[in-house]
Amino acid sequence: MYIDGEWTGSASGETFDAINPALGEPFGQIPKGGRDDARRAVEAANRALAEWKKVPLWERSALCHKVADIIDARKEEVGDILCTELGKPRHGEATDESGETSRPWRIAAEQAKFFEAHTKPCEDASKRVLTFWRPRGVITAITPWNFPAAIPGEYLPFAIVMGNTVCWTPAPTAAATAIKLMECIHEAGVPKGVINLITGPGAEVGDELVVNPGTHAVGMTGSPATANIITQRAGLKPRLFELGGNGPIVILPDADPAQIATSVAFACYYAAGQVCSCAERILVADEIKKDFVDAMVEESKHWVTGDPWDKNVNMGPQNNMGVVEKMTTHLNDAVDKGAKIVAGGKRPDRPGFFYDPTVLVDFSNDSLVNREETFGPIAPIKSFKTEKEAWECINECNLGLVSAVFTQDIDRAWTWAEGLNTGLTVINDWTHFWEHHLPFGGMASNQSGMGRIGGRHTLEFMSDLKTIAFSVGGPAVGPSMWK
Ligand code: NAD
């Protein structure tokens, strides 16, 4: 762990196993932090805050660039740990993520310099009113395991560039990658206490960072269940939640099934289906269903599981046995309710937490694949004769992060995009499209999140808007509007 500028074990001296999911075996030991460690980090972050917020914005920005430079210089190490700890294929997804890890650090560094507040005209002629951004204080950042190098970048640089300090806890099954990233932050010379890393169980370390009065806002990426607990525990602290999704992808009759299947298969199978923006449910017009299902079965053959260090492997394992079991539960439930498995549907005969890429057809509206996020390598397909049927299926689910629509008809594309209850709808491409400066998050009133991450939206969350009213020409007497 890294607290107050020092590498440290846990106060209790306890550790837990870091597991290689491609083998199902431990490869190292991680400090098992607890509440005492989290409290120590909060104290350090508060001590650091007083000086850090006075550091000029341009200097804070330059430091974020320096962290990015070091991440880039050490990206092979980042790729190696992503392969070992997550089983991400070394020549594919591990390289993708390690190459992207520095990007949000640079975007935060640049966008903060142009993050303007405003002067405000007002009715009282004697007043000059202006607003500016101040740091919130100490930010709690809680991150998941699926992109353990990239996702911390959605919080940490945006927090520190705005003058906040951070207490960060990563998912225990991705803690070794967090430590690698922290090494880069340390090497860049981020002052002591400005970013603190505490590894350990979320229900202890994460909970302490949420409830401790010394933290002032909570940013968390993870499951809706955890976000609900945090909501009950956080009191009045502002919260930014990036949570689970469940597609859908809608394919209208004028789409070319063979042409789009590659893109849809990526949306289902990338990162072994462990992405919040995965396709998860595919609604296809009945006229082109057969061609589309055939194309998806063909596409599934290109996704090869196995040793993630092997150049020919492009699909790694699931992160842990819980994810494997959820995949099995969802498949069994769908089949019990009438769906058919036409590709995959089983675990390959090898150690580790692998699952074969799976195409499932004709799932029912009340099945778990439709109602919940599966988070595995699954392409659940259902056809519709009328658009009303498709809407009925989609609206059975209370998640709404990213959707996609495939059609050449601009009117239909627009109508669907406006109607879908997701924060982002992509027309004619996979659901994983996003760039770090664009707003991203769940639609209000569903279970996919709260607020928006990305560029100035994250900067806003990391800041408190201060209003100053200046009286010109001496104090006014009484409420000005009565004069
Ligand atoms: P999770 O909810 O189990 O854990 C997320 C984090 O919360 C971890 O760091 C965990 O240690 C911590 N935590 C657990 N219990 C806690 C508690 N009581 N108090 C405070 N913190 C606690 O999620 P996960 O399994 O790590 O991640 C997978 C989920 O994340 C999926 O649902 C996925 O869709 C979602 N996700 C969303 C996005 C997005 O941008 N919307 C991106 C990636 C992942």
PDB file of N, CA and C and ligand atoms in Angstrom, residues 142-146 151 169-172 202-203 206-207 210 220-224 226 229-230 242-245 276 373 375 401 440, ligand 1:
ATOM      1  N   ILE A 142     -13.049   4.571  -5.595  1.00  0.00           N
ATOM      2  CA  ILE A 142     -13.207   3.115  -5.434  1.00  0.00           C
ATOM      3  C   ILE A 142     -13.329   2.530  -6.837  1.00  0.00           C
ATOM      4  N   THR A 143     -12.411   1.641  -7.198  1.00  0.00           N
ATOM      5  CA  THR A 143     -12.353   1.190  -8.596  1.00  0.00           C
ATOM      6  C   THR A 143     -12.553  -0.329  -8.714  1.00  0.00           C
ATOM      7  N   PRO A 144     -13.030  -0.792  -9.874  1.00  0.00           N
ATOM      8  CA  PRO A 144     -13.329  -2.215 -10.077  1.00  0.00           C
ATOM      9  C   PRO A 144     -12.132  -2.945 -10.682  1.00  0.00           C
ATOM     10  N   TRP A 145     -12.327  -4.229 -10.974  1.00  0.00           N
ATOM     11  CA  TRP A 145     -11.194  -5.019 -11.461  1.00  0.00           C
ATOM     12  C   TRP A 145     -11.110  -5.068 -12.984  1.00  0.00           C
ATOM     13  N   ASN A 146     -12.148  -4.683 -13.726  1.00  0.00           N
ATOM     14  CA  ASN A 146     -12.127  -5.053 -15.146  1.00  0.00           C
ATOM     15  C   ASN A 146     -11.181  -4.227 -16.013  1.00  0.00           C
ATOM     16  N   ILE A 151      -9.251   2.591 -15.474  1.00  0.00           N
ATOM     17  CA  ILE A 151     -10.358   3.247 -14.753  1.00  0.00           C
ATOM     18  C   ILE A 151      -9.888   4.172 -13.627  1.00  0.00           C
ATOM     19  N   THR A 169      -9.019   3.027  -3.192  1.00  0.00           N
ATOM     20  CA  THR A 169      -8.970   1.587  -2.956  1.00  0.00           C
ATOM     21  C   THR A 169      -9.411   0.851  -4.216  1.00  0.00           C
ATOM     22  N   PRO A 170      -8.611  -0.103  -4.669  1.00  0.00           N
ATOM     23  CA  PRO A 170      -8.949  -0.854  -5.875  1.00  0.00           C
ATOM     24  C   PRO A 170      -9.658  -2.159  -5.500  1.00  0.00           C
ATOM     25  N   ALA A 171     -10.260  -2.816  -6.487  1.00  0.00           N
ATOM     26  CA  ALA A 171     -10.845  -4.144  -6.237  1.00  0.00           C
ATOM     27  C   ALA A 171      -9.723  -5.092  -5.824  1.00  0.00           C
ATOM     28  N   PRO A 172      -9.956  -5.916  -4.805  1.00  0.00           N
ATOM     29  CA  PRO A 172      -8.885  -6.806  -4.343  1.00  0.00           C
ATOM     30  C   PRO A 172      -8.336  -7.718  -5.437  1.00  0.00           C
ATOM     31  N   GLY A 202     -13.332  -4.387   0.177  1.00  0.00           N
ATOM     32  CA  GLY A 202     -14.146  -3.196  -0.048  1.00  0.00           C
ATOM     33  C   GLY A 202     -15.056  -2.893   1.129  1.00  0.00           C
ATOM     34  N   ALA A 203     -15.615  -3.930   1.735  1.00  0.00           N
ATOM     35  CA  ALA A 203     -16.573  -3.706   2.822  1.00  0.00           C
ATOM     36  C   ALA A 203     -15.909  -3.124   4.064  1.00  0.00           C
ATOM     37  N   GLY A 206     -13.069   0.226   1.751  1.00  0.00           N
ATOM     38  CA  GLY A 206     -13.942   1.103   0.973  1.00  0.00           C
ATOM     39  C   GLY A 206     -14.982   1.754   1.876  1.00  0.00           C
ATOM     40  N   ASP A 207     -15.568   0.955   2.754  1.00  0.00           N
ATOM     41  CA  ASP A 207     -16.600   1.495   3.639  1.00  0.00           C
ATOM     42  C   ASP A 207     -16.037   2.595   4.530  1.00  0.00           C
ATOM     43  N   VAL A 210     -15.701   5.719   2.730  1.00  0.00           N
ATOM     44  CA  VAL A 210     -16.994   6.339   2.443  1.00  0.00           C
ATOM     45  C   VAL A 210     -17.533   7.063   3.689  1.00  0.00           C
ATOM     46  N   MET A 220     -17.077   6.196  -7.546  1.00  0.00           N
ATOM     47  CA  MET A 220     -16.989   4.735  -7.515  1.00  0.00           C
ATOM     48  C   MET A 220     -17.436   4.133  -8.843  1.00  0.00           C
ATOM     49  N   THR A 221     -16.669   3.177  -9.347  1.00  0.00           N
ATOM     50  CA  THR A 221     -17.094   2.371 -10.490  1.00  0.00           C
ATOM     51  C   THR A 221     -17.233   0.942  -9.996  1.00  0.00           C
ATOM     52  N   GLY A 222     -18.387   0.342 -10.259  1.00  0.00           N
ATOM     53  CA  GLY A 222     -18.621  -1.021  -9.787  1.00  0.00           C
ATOM     54  C   GLY A 222     -20.053  -1.428 -10.041  1.00  0.00           C
ATOM     55  N   SER A 223     -20.563  -2.276  -9.173  1.00  0.00           N
ATOM     56  CA  SER A 223     -21.895  -2.841  -9.395  1.00  0.00           C
ATOM     57  C   SER A 223     -22.971  -1.970  -8.725  1.00  0.00           C
ATOM     58  N   PRO A 224     -24.205  -2.038  -9.210  1.00  0.00           N
ATOM     59  CA  PRO A 224     -25.288  -1.296  -8.561  1.00  0.00           C
ATOM     60  C   PRO A 224     -25.470  -1.710  -7.098  1.00  0.00           C
ATOM     61  N   THR A 226     -23.236  -2.596  -4.855  1.00  0.00           N
ATOM     62  CA  THR A 226     -22.272  -1.886  -3.999  1.00  0.00           C
ATOM     63  C   THR A 226     -22.632  -0.399  -3.924  1.00  0.00           C
ATOM     64  N   ILE A 229     -25.196   0.251  -1.338  1.00  0.00           N
ATOM     65  CA  ILE A 229     -24.650   0.242   0.031  1.00  0.00           C
ATOM     66  C   ILE A 229     -23.946   1.577   0.307  1.00  0.00           C
ATOM     67  N   ILE A 230     -23.129   2.007  -0.653  1.00  0.00           N
ATOM     68  CA  ILE A 230     -22.386   3.267  -0.469  1.00  0.00           C
ATOM     69  C   ILE A 230     -23.366   4.431  -0.279  1.00  0.00           C
ATOM     70  N   GLU A 242     -20.383   5.008 -11.557  1.00  0.00           N
ATOM     71  CA  GLU A 242     -20.337   4.400 -12.899  1.00  0.00           C
ATOM     72  C   GLU A 242     -20.591   2.910 -12.700  1.00  0.00           C
ATOM     73  N   LEU A 243     -21.769   2.444 -13.094  1.00  0.00           N
ATOM     74  CA  LEU A 243     -22.191   1.095 -12.689  1.00  0.00           C
ATOM     75  C   LEU A 243     -22.415   0.176 -13.892  1.00  0.00           C
ATOM     76  N   GLY A 244     -23.115  -0.901 -13.657  1.00  0.00           N
ATOM     77  CA  GLY A 244     -23.268  -1.936 -14.685  1.00  0.00           C
ATOM     78  C   GLY A 244     -24.234  -1.529 -15.798  1.00  0.00           C
ATOM     79  N   GLY A 245     -24.152  -2.267 -16.888  1.00  0.00           N
ATOM     80  CA  GLY A 245     -25.050  -2.030 -18.021  1.00  0.00           C
ATOM     81  C   GLY A 245     -25.608  -3.344 -18.536  1.00  0.00           C
ATOM     82  N   CYS A 276     -18.591  -2.912 -18.856  1.00  0.00           N
ATOM     83  CA  CYS A 276     -19.917  -2.367 -18.529  1.00  0.00           C
ATOM     84  C   CYS A 276     -20.719  -2.047 -19.783  1.00  0.00           C
ATOM     85  N   GLU A 373     -27.213  -7.792 -15.776  1.00  0.00           N
ATOM     86  CA  GLU A 373     -25.939  -7.834 -16.490  1.00  0.00           C
ATOM     87  C   GLU A 373     -25.311  -9.214 -16.284  1.00  0.00           C
ATOM     88  N   PHE A 375     -22.109 -10.143 -17.704  1.00  0.00           N
ATOM     89  CA  PHE A 375     -20.684  -9.863 -17.517  1.00  0.00           C
ATOM     90  C   PHE A 375     -19.809 -11.063 -17.882  1.00  0.00           C
ATOM     91  N   LEU A 401     -26.936   1.890 -19.627  1.00  0.00           N
ATOM     92  CA  LEU A 401     -25.645   2.570 -19.770  1.00  0.00           C
ATOM     93  C   LEU A 401     -25.371   2.907 -21.238  1.00  0.00           C
ATOM     94  N   PHE A 440     -20.099  10.203 -20.097  1.00  0.00           N
ATOM     95  CA  PHE A 440     -20.410   8.768 -20.052  1.00  0.00           C
ATOM     96  C   PHE A 440     -21.046   8.473 -18.710  1.00  0.00           C
TER      97      PHE A 440
HETATM   98  P1  NAD B   1     -18.068  -4.364  -7.126  1.00  0.00           P
HETATM   99  O1  NAD B   1     -19.253  -3.508  -6.924  1.00  0.00           O
HETATM  100  O2  NAD B   1     -18.065  -5.723  -6.561  1.00  0.00           O
HETATM  101  O3  NAD B   1     -16.759  -3.655  -6.564  1.00  0.00           O
HETATM  102  C1  NAD B   1     -16.394  -2.346  -6.970  1.00  0.00           C
HETATM  103  C2  NAD B   1     -15.505  -1.738  -5.909  1.00  0.00           C
HETATM  104  O4  NAD B   1     -16.278  -1.509  -4.732  1.00  0.00           O
HETATM  105  C3  NAD B   1     -14.330  -2.602  -5.483  1.00  0.00           C
HETATM  106  O5  NAD B   1     -13.177  -1.816  -5.301  1.00  0.00           O
HETATM  107  C4  NAD B   1     -14.794  -3.166  -4.148  1.00  0.00           C
HETATM  108  O6  NAD B   1     -13.706  -3.537  -3.313  1.00  0.00           O
HETATM  109  C5  NAD B   1     -15.565  -1.995  -3.601  1.00  0.00           C
HETATM  110  N1  NAD B   1     -16.537  -2.327  -2.553  1.00  0.00           N
HETATM  111  C6  NAD B   1     -17.181  -3.503  -2.361  1.00  0.00           C
HETATM  112  N2  NAD B   1     -18.005  -3.420  -1.300  1.00  0.00           N
HETATM  113  C7  NAD B   1     -17.897  -2.158  -0.828  1.00  0.00           C
HETATM  114  C8  NAD B   1     -18.524  -1.462   0.244  1.00  0.00           C
HETATM  115  N3  NAD B   1     -19.413  -2.039   1.058  1.00  0.00           N
HETATM  116  N4  NAD B   1     -18.201  -0.167   0.457  1.00  0.00           N
HETATM  117  C9  NAD B   1     -17.299   0.460  -0.367  1.00  0.00           C
HETATM  118  N5  NAD B   1     -16.672  -0.175  -1.399  1.00  0.00           N
HETATM  119  C10 NAD B   1     -16.976  -1.460  -1.625  1.00  0.00           C
HETATM  120  O7  NAD B   1     -17.828  -4.390  -8.709  1.00  0.00           O
HETATM  121  P2  NAD B   1     -16.731  -5.233  -9.513  1.00  0.00           P
HETATM  122  O8  NAD B   1     -17.165  -6.644  -9.534  1.00  0.00           O
HETATM  123  O9  NAD B   1     -15.355  -4.895  -9.036  1.00  0.00           O
HETATM  124  O10 NAD B   1     -16.875  -4.580 -10.961  1.00  0.00           O
HETATM  125  C11 NAD B   1     -17.776  -5.022 -11.901  1.00  0.00           C
HETATM  126  C12 NAD B   1     -18.929  -4.057 -12.030  1.00  0.00           C
HETATM  127  O11 NAD B   1     -18.433  -2.760 -12.370  1.00  0.00           O
HETATM  128  C13 NAD B   1     -19.866  -4.438 -13.155  1.00  0.00           C
HETATM  129  O12 NAD B   1     -21.196  -4.260 -12.759  1.00  0.00           O
HETATM  130  C14 NAD B   1     -19.499  -3.447 -14.260  1.00  0.00           C
HETATM  131  O13 NAD B   1     -20.515  -3.224 -15.202  1.00  0.00           O
HETATM  132  C15 NAD B   1     -19.188  -2.238 -13.459  1.00  0.00           C
HETATM  133  N6  NAD B   1     -18.376  -1.303 -14.248  1.00  0.00           N
HETATM  134  C16 NAD B   1     -18.953  -0.126 -14.663  1.00  0.00           C
HETATM  135  C17 NAD B   1     -18.207   0.756 -15.444  1.00  0.00           C
HETATM  136  C18 NAD B   1     -18.796   2.065 -15.912  1.00  0.00           C
HETATM  137  O14 NAD B   1     -18.044   2.911 -16.379  1.00  0.00           O
HETATM  138  N7  NAD B   1     -20.090   2.272 -15.810  1.00  0.00           N
HETATM  139  C19 NAD B   1     -16.900   0.438 -15.818  1.00  0.00           C
HETATM  140  C20 NAD B   1     -16.370  -0.755 -15.368  1.00  0.00           C
HETATM  141  C21 NAD B   1     -17.110  -1.618 -14.574  1.00  0.00           C
END
